[in-house]
Coordinates of C-alpha atoms in Angstrom, one line a residue:
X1 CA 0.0 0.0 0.0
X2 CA 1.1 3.6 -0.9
X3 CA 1.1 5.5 2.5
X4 CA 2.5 9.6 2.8
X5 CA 5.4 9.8 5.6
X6 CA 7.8 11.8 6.6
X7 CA 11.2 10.8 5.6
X8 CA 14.4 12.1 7.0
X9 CA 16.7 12.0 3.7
X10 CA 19.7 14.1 4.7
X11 CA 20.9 15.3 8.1
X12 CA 20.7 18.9 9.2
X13 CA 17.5 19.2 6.4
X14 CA 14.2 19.5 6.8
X15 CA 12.0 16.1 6.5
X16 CA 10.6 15.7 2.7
X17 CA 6.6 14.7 2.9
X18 CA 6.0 12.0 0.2
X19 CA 4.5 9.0 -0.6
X20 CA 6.4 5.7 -0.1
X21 CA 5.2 2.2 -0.3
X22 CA 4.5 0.3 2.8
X23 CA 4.7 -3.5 2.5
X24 CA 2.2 -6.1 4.5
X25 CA 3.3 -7.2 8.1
X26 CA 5.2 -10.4 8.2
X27 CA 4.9 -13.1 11.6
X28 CA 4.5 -11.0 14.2
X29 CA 4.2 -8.0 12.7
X30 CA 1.1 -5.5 12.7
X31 CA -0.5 -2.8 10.3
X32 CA -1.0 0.0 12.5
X33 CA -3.3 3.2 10.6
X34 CA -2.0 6.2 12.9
X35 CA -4.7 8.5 14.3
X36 CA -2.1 10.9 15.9
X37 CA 1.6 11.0 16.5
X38 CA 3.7 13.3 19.2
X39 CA 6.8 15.2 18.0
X40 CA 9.3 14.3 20.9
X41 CA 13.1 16.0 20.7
X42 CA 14.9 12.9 20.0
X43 CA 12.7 12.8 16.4
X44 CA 14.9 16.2 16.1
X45 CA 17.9 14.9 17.5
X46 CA 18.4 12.3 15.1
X47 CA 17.2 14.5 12.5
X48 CA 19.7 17.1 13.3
X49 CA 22.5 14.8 12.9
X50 CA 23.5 14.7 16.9
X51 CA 22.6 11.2 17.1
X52 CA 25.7 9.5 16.5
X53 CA 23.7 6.2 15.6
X54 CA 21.0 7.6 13.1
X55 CA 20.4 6.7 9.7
X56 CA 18.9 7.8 6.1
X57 CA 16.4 7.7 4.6
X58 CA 14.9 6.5 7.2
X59 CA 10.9 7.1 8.4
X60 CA 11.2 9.3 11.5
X61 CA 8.4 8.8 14.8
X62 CA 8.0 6.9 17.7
X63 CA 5.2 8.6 19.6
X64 CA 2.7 7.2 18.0
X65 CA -1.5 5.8 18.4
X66 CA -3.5 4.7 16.0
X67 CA -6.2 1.3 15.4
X68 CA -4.8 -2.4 14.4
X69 CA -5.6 -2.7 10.7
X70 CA -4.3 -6.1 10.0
X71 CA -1.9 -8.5 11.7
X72 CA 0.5 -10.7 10.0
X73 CA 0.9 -14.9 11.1
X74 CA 0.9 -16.1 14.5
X75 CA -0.1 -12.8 16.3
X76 CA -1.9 -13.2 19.7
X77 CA -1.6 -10.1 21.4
X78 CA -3.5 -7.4 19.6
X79 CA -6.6 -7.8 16.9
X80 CA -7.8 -5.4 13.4
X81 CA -9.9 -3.1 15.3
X82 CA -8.0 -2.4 18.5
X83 CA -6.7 0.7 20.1
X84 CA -3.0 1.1 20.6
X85 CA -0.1 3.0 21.8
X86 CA 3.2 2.8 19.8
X87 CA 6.3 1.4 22.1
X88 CA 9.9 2.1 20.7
X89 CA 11.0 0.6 24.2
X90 CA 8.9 -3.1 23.3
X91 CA 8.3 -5.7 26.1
X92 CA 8.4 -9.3 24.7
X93 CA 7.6 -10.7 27.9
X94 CA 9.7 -13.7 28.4
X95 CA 13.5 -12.4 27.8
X96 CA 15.8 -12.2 31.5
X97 CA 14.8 -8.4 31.7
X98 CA 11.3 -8.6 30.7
X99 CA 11.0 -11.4 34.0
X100 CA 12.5 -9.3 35.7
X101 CA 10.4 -6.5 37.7
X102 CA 14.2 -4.3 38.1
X103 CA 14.0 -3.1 34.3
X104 CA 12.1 -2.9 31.3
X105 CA 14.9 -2.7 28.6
X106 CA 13.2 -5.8 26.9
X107 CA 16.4 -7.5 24.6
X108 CA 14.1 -9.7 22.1
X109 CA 15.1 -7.7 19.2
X110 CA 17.3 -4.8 20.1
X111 CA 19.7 -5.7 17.4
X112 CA 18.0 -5.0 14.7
X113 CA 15.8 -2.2 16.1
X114 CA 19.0 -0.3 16.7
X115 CA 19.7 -0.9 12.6
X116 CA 17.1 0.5 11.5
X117 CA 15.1 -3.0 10.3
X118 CA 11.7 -5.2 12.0
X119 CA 13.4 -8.1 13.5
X120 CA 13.9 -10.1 10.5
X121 CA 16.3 -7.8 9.2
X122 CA 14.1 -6.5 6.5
X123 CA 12.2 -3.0 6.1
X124 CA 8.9 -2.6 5.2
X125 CA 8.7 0.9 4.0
X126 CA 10.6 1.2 0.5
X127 CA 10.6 3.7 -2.4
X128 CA 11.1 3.1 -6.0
X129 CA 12.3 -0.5 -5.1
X130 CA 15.0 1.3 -2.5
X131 CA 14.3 0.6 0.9
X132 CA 13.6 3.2 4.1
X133 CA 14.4 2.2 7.2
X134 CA 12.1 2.4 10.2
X135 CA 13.3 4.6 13.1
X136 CA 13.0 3.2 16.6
X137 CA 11.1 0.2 15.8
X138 CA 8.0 2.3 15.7
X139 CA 8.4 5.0 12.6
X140 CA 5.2 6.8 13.1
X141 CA 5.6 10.2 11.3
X142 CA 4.0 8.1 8.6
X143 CA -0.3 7.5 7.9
X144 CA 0.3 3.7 8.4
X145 CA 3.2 1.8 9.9
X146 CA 4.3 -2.0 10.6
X147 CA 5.7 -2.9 13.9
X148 CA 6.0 -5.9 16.3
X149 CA 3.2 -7.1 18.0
X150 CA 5.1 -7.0 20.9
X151 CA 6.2 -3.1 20.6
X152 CA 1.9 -2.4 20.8
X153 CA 0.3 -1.7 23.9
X154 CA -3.5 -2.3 23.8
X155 CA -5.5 0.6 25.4
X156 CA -8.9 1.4 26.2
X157 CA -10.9 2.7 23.2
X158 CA -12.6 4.9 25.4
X159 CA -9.3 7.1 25.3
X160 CA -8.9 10.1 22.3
X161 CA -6.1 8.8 20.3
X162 CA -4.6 11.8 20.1
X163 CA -4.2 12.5 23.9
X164 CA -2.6 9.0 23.9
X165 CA 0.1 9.9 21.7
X166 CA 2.0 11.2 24.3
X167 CA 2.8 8.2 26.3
X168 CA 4.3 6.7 24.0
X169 CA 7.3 8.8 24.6
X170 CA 7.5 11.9 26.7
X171 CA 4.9 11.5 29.1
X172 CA 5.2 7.8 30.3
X173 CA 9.1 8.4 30.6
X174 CA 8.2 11.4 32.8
X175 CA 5.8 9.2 34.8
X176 CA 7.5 6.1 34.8
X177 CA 10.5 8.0 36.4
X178 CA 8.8 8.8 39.5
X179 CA 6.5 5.7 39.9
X180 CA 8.6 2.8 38.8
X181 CA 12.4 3.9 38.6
X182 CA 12.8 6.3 41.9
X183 CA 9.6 5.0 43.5
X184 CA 9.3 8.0 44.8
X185 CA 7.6 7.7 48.3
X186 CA 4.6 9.2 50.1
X187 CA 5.7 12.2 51.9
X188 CA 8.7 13.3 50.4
X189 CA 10.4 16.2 48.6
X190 CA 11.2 16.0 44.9
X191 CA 12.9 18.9 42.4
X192 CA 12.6 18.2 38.8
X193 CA 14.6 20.0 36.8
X194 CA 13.3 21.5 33.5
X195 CA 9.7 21.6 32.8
X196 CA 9.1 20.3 28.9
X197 CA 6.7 17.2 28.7
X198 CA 9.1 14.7 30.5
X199 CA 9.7 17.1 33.2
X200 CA 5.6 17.7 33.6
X201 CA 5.5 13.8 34.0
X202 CA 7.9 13.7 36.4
X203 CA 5.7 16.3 38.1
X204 CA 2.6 13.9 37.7
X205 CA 4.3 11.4 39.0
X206 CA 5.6 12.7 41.7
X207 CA 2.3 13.8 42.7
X208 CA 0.8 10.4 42.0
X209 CA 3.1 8.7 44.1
X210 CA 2.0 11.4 46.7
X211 CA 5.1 13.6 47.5
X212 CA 4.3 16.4 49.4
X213 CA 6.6 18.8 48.2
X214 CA 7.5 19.0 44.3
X215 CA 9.4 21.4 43.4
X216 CA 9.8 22.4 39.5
X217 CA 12.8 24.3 38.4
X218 CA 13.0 25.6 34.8
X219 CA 14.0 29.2 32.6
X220 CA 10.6 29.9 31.5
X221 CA 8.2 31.0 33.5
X222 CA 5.0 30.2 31.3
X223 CA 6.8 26.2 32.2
X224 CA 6.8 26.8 35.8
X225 CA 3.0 27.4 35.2
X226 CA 1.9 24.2 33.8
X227 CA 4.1 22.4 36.7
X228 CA 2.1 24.3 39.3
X229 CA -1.1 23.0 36.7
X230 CA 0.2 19.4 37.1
X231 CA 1.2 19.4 40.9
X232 CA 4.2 21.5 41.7
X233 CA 4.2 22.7 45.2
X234 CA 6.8 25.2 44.8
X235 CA 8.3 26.7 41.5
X236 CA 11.3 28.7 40.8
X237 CA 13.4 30.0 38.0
X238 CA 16.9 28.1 37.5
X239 CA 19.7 30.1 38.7
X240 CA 23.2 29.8 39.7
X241 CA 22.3 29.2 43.1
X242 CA 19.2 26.7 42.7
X243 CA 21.3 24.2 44.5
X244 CA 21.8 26.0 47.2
X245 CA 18.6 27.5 47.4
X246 CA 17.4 23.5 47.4
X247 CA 19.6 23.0 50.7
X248 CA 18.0 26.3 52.5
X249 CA 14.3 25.0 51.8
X250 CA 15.0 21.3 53.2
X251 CA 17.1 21.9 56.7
X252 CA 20.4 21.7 54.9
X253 CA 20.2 18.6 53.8
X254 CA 19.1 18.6 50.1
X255 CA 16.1 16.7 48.4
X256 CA 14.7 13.1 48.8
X257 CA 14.4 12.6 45.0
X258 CA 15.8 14.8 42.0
X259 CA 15.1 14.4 38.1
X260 CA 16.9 16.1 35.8
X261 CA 14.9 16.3 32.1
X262 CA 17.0 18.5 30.2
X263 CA 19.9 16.6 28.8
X264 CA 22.0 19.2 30.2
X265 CA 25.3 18.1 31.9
X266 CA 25.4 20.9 33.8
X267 CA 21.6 20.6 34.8
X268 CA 22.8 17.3 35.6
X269 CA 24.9 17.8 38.3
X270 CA 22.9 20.1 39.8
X271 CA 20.7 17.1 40.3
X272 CA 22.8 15.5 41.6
X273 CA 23.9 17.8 44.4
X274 CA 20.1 19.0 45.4
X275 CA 20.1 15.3 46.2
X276 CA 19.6 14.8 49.8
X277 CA 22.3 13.7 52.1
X278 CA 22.3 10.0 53.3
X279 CA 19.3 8.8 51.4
X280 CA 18.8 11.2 47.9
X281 CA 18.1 9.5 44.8
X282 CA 19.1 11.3 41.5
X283 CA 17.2 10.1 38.5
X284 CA 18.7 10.9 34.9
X285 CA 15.9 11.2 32.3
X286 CA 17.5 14.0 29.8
X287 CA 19.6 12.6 27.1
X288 CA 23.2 14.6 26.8
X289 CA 24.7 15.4 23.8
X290 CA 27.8 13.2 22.0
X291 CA 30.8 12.6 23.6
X292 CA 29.7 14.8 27.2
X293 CA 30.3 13.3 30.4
X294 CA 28.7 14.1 33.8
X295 CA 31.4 15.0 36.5
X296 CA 30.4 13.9 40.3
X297 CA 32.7 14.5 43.8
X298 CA 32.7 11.3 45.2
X299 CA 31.9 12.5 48.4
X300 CA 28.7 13.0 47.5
X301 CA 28.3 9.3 46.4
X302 CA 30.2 8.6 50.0
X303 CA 27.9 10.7 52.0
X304 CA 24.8 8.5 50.8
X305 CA 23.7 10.0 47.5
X306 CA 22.6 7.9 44.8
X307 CA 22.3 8.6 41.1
X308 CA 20.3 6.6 38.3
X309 CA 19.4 6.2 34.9
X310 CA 16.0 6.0 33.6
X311 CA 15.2 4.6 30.3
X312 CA 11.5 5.3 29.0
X313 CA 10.5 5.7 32.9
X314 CA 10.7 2.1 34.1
X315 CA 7.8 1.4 32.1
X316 CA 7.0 -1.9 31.2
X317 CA 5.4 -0.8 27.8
X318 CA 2.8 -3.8 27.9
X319 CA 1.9 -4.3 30.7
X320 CA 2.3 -0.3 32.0
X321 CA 1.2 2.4 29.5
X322 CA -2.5 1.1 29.6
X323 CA -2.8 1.9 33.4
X324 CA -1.9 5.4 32.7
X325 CA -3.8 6.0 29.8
X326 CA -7.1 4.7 32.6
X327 CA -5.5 7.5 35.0
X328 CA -6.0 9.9 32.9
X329 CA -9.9 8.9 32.1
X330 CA -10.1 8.5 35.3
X331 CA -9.3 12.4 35.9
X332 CA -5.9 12.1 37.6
X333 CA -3.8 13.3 34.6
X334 CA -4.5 16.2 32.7
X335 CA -3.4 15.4 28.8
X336 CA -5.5 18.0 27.5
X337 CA -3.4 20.7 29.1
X338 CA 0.1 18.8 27.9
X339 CA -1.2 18.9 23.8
X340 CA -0.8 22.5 23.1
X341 CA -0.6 22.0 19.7
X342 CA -2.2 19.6 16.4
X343 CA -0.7 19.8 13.0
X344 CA -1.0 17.8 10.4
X345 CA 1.9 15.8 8.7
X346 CA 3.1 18.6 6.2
X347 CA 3.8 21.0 9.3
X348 CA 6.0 18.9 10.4
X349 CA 9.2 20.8 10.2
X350 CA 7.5 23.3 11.6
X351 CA 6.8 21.7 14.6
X352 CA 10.7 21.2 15.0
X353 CA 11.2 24.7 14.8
X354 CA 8.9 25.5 17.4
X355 CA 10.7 22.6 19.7
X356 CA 13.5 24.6 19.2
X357 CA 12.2 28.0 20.3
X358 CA 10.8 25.7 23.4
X359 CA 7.2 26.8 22.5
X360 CA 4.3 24.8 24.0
X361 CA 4.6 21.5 25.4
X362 CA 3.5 18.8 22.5
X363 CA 2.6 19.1 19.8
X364 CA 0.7 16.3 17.9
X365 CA 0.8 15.7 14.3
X366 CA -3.1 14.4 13.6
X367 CA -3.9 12.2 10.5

């Protein structure tokens, strides 16, 4: 079938819209039609040429929801009519991580993902007999896409497609970083640091998890906003002194649990030194840049500080994302106020520009 996607030809340029041809799913593959599709920064990361393992021509997206169309042999976890949310993190359930409950980075077919191909080693996008490789697994910056069955979560239909979009990516990994990686406990104090769409999740979760301080640092004010919207207790414009600052607000001592969503190294070890004395958990969730490294006293690691990675929040992608989708209809997350903007598939480079200017919080590309 002839489907119109975006397609990252060159690095540094903008996506060219065209039509390419997208080929039937294969044994455990699916035919996914995309309703709606977030554009997250690591769509413009790779894009930009940053990424040092991207690839063209290649079909850029991973935040994507849409309705099963058709499902290739031997597929048993999804069906041609349901709802689903795109996972570029996919959860196989059977590999030693996925048995595990300490991680979610499922390995069932991370070599090829990381290539570029489905997990046969083939694409199923191609153009003028050339083929285009999918991007994350997921390649949803496209009307229709093929994916693993297993890199599908299955959500309630009650649930607007395009509000769903979002956890896919940005919003779970904001989540997930509170509830499943710091399991961050009733009571405490939290920072999160930077105040785009992971950082609001963090918020979320945070609040979820009932924290009873959150505090939200960020440059823009009209950010701090929505993290008081979400749950924020206390908000305040990053500074040279945040850290310090941190220390007066909590006897000294520093906070229970930190996030740092920027990418920024520097941001970074902020993070890590608002953490509290004895017991503080830093959690990573911003991705740096090439080659940078994130310098740490060892003291600080001595004194009882901890510092963590988080990788698409904890979530199990399966099993997880359809719980928070039911949050949110059940009123506990507001999604509506994290969309602030719907484009369709031509304004897609536009979008990236406005990412750049740090201008709303998602926007969602609507087919």
């Amino acid at each position: 079938m002839k489907v119109r996607a975006a397609v990252l030809e060159e690095f540094g340029q903008p996506l060219a819209v065209q039509e390419v041809e997208l080929a039937d799913p294969k044994a455990g593959e699916v035919l996914v039609r995309l309703v709606a599709c977030g554009v997250c920064h690591t769509d413009l990361y790779t894009a930009s040429g940053a990424d040092p393992s991207g690839y063209a021509p290649c079909v850029l997206g991973h935040e994507g929801a849409g309705v099963v169309e058709a499902v290739g042999p031997d597929v048993t976890l999804v069906a041609p009519g349901d709802h689903v949310v795109t996972l570029f993190a996919p959860e196989c359930g059977k590999c030693v991580h996925c048995v595990s409950p300490r991680t979610n980075r499922c390995t069932a077919i991370r070599d090829q993902h990381g290539l570029g191909y489905l997990p046969d080693g083939t694409a199923r996008f191609s153009r003028n007999g050339e083929e285009v490789r999918h991007f994350m697994g997921t390649s949803t910056f496209a009307e229709a896409t093929v994916m693993p069955e297993i890199a599908l979560a299955k959500v309630s239909p009650d649930a607007p497609l395009a509000g769903c979009a979002p956890f896919a990516c940005g919003l779970s990994t904001g989540i997930g970083a509170a509830l499943y990686t710091a399991q961050v406990a009733p009571g405490s104090t939290c920072v999160v640091f930077g105040c785009g769409l992971v950082g609001l999740g963090a918020v979320i979760g945070a609040r979820l998890a009932g924290a009873e301080r959150i505090v939200a640092i960020d440059l823009s004010e009209e950010r701090l906003a929505e993290a008081r919207r979400h749950g924020a207790t206390d908000t305040r414009v990053a500074a040279d002194d945040t850290v310090d600052w941190i220390r007066s607000e909590t006897g000294g001592f520093g906070a229970d649990y930190t996030f740092e969503a920027t990418g920024n190294v520097a941001v970074m070890q902020q993070a890590v030194e608002a953490a509290r004395e004895a017991w503080g958990l830093a959690t990573m969730i911003g991705v740096a840049g090439k080659g940078e490294t994130l310098d740490v006293v060892p003291r600080l690691l001595i004194t009882g500080r901890r510092v963590t990675g988080s990788s698409f929040g904890g979530v199990k992608g399966r099993s997880q994302v359809p719980g928070l989708v039911d949050r949110w209809l059940a009123g506990e997350i507001d999604v509506d106020a994290l969309v602030t903007d719907r484009v369709a598939l031509e304004s897609v480079n536009e979008a990236f520009e406005a990412m750049e200017r740090q201008e709303g919080i998602r926007t969602v590309i609507e087919f």
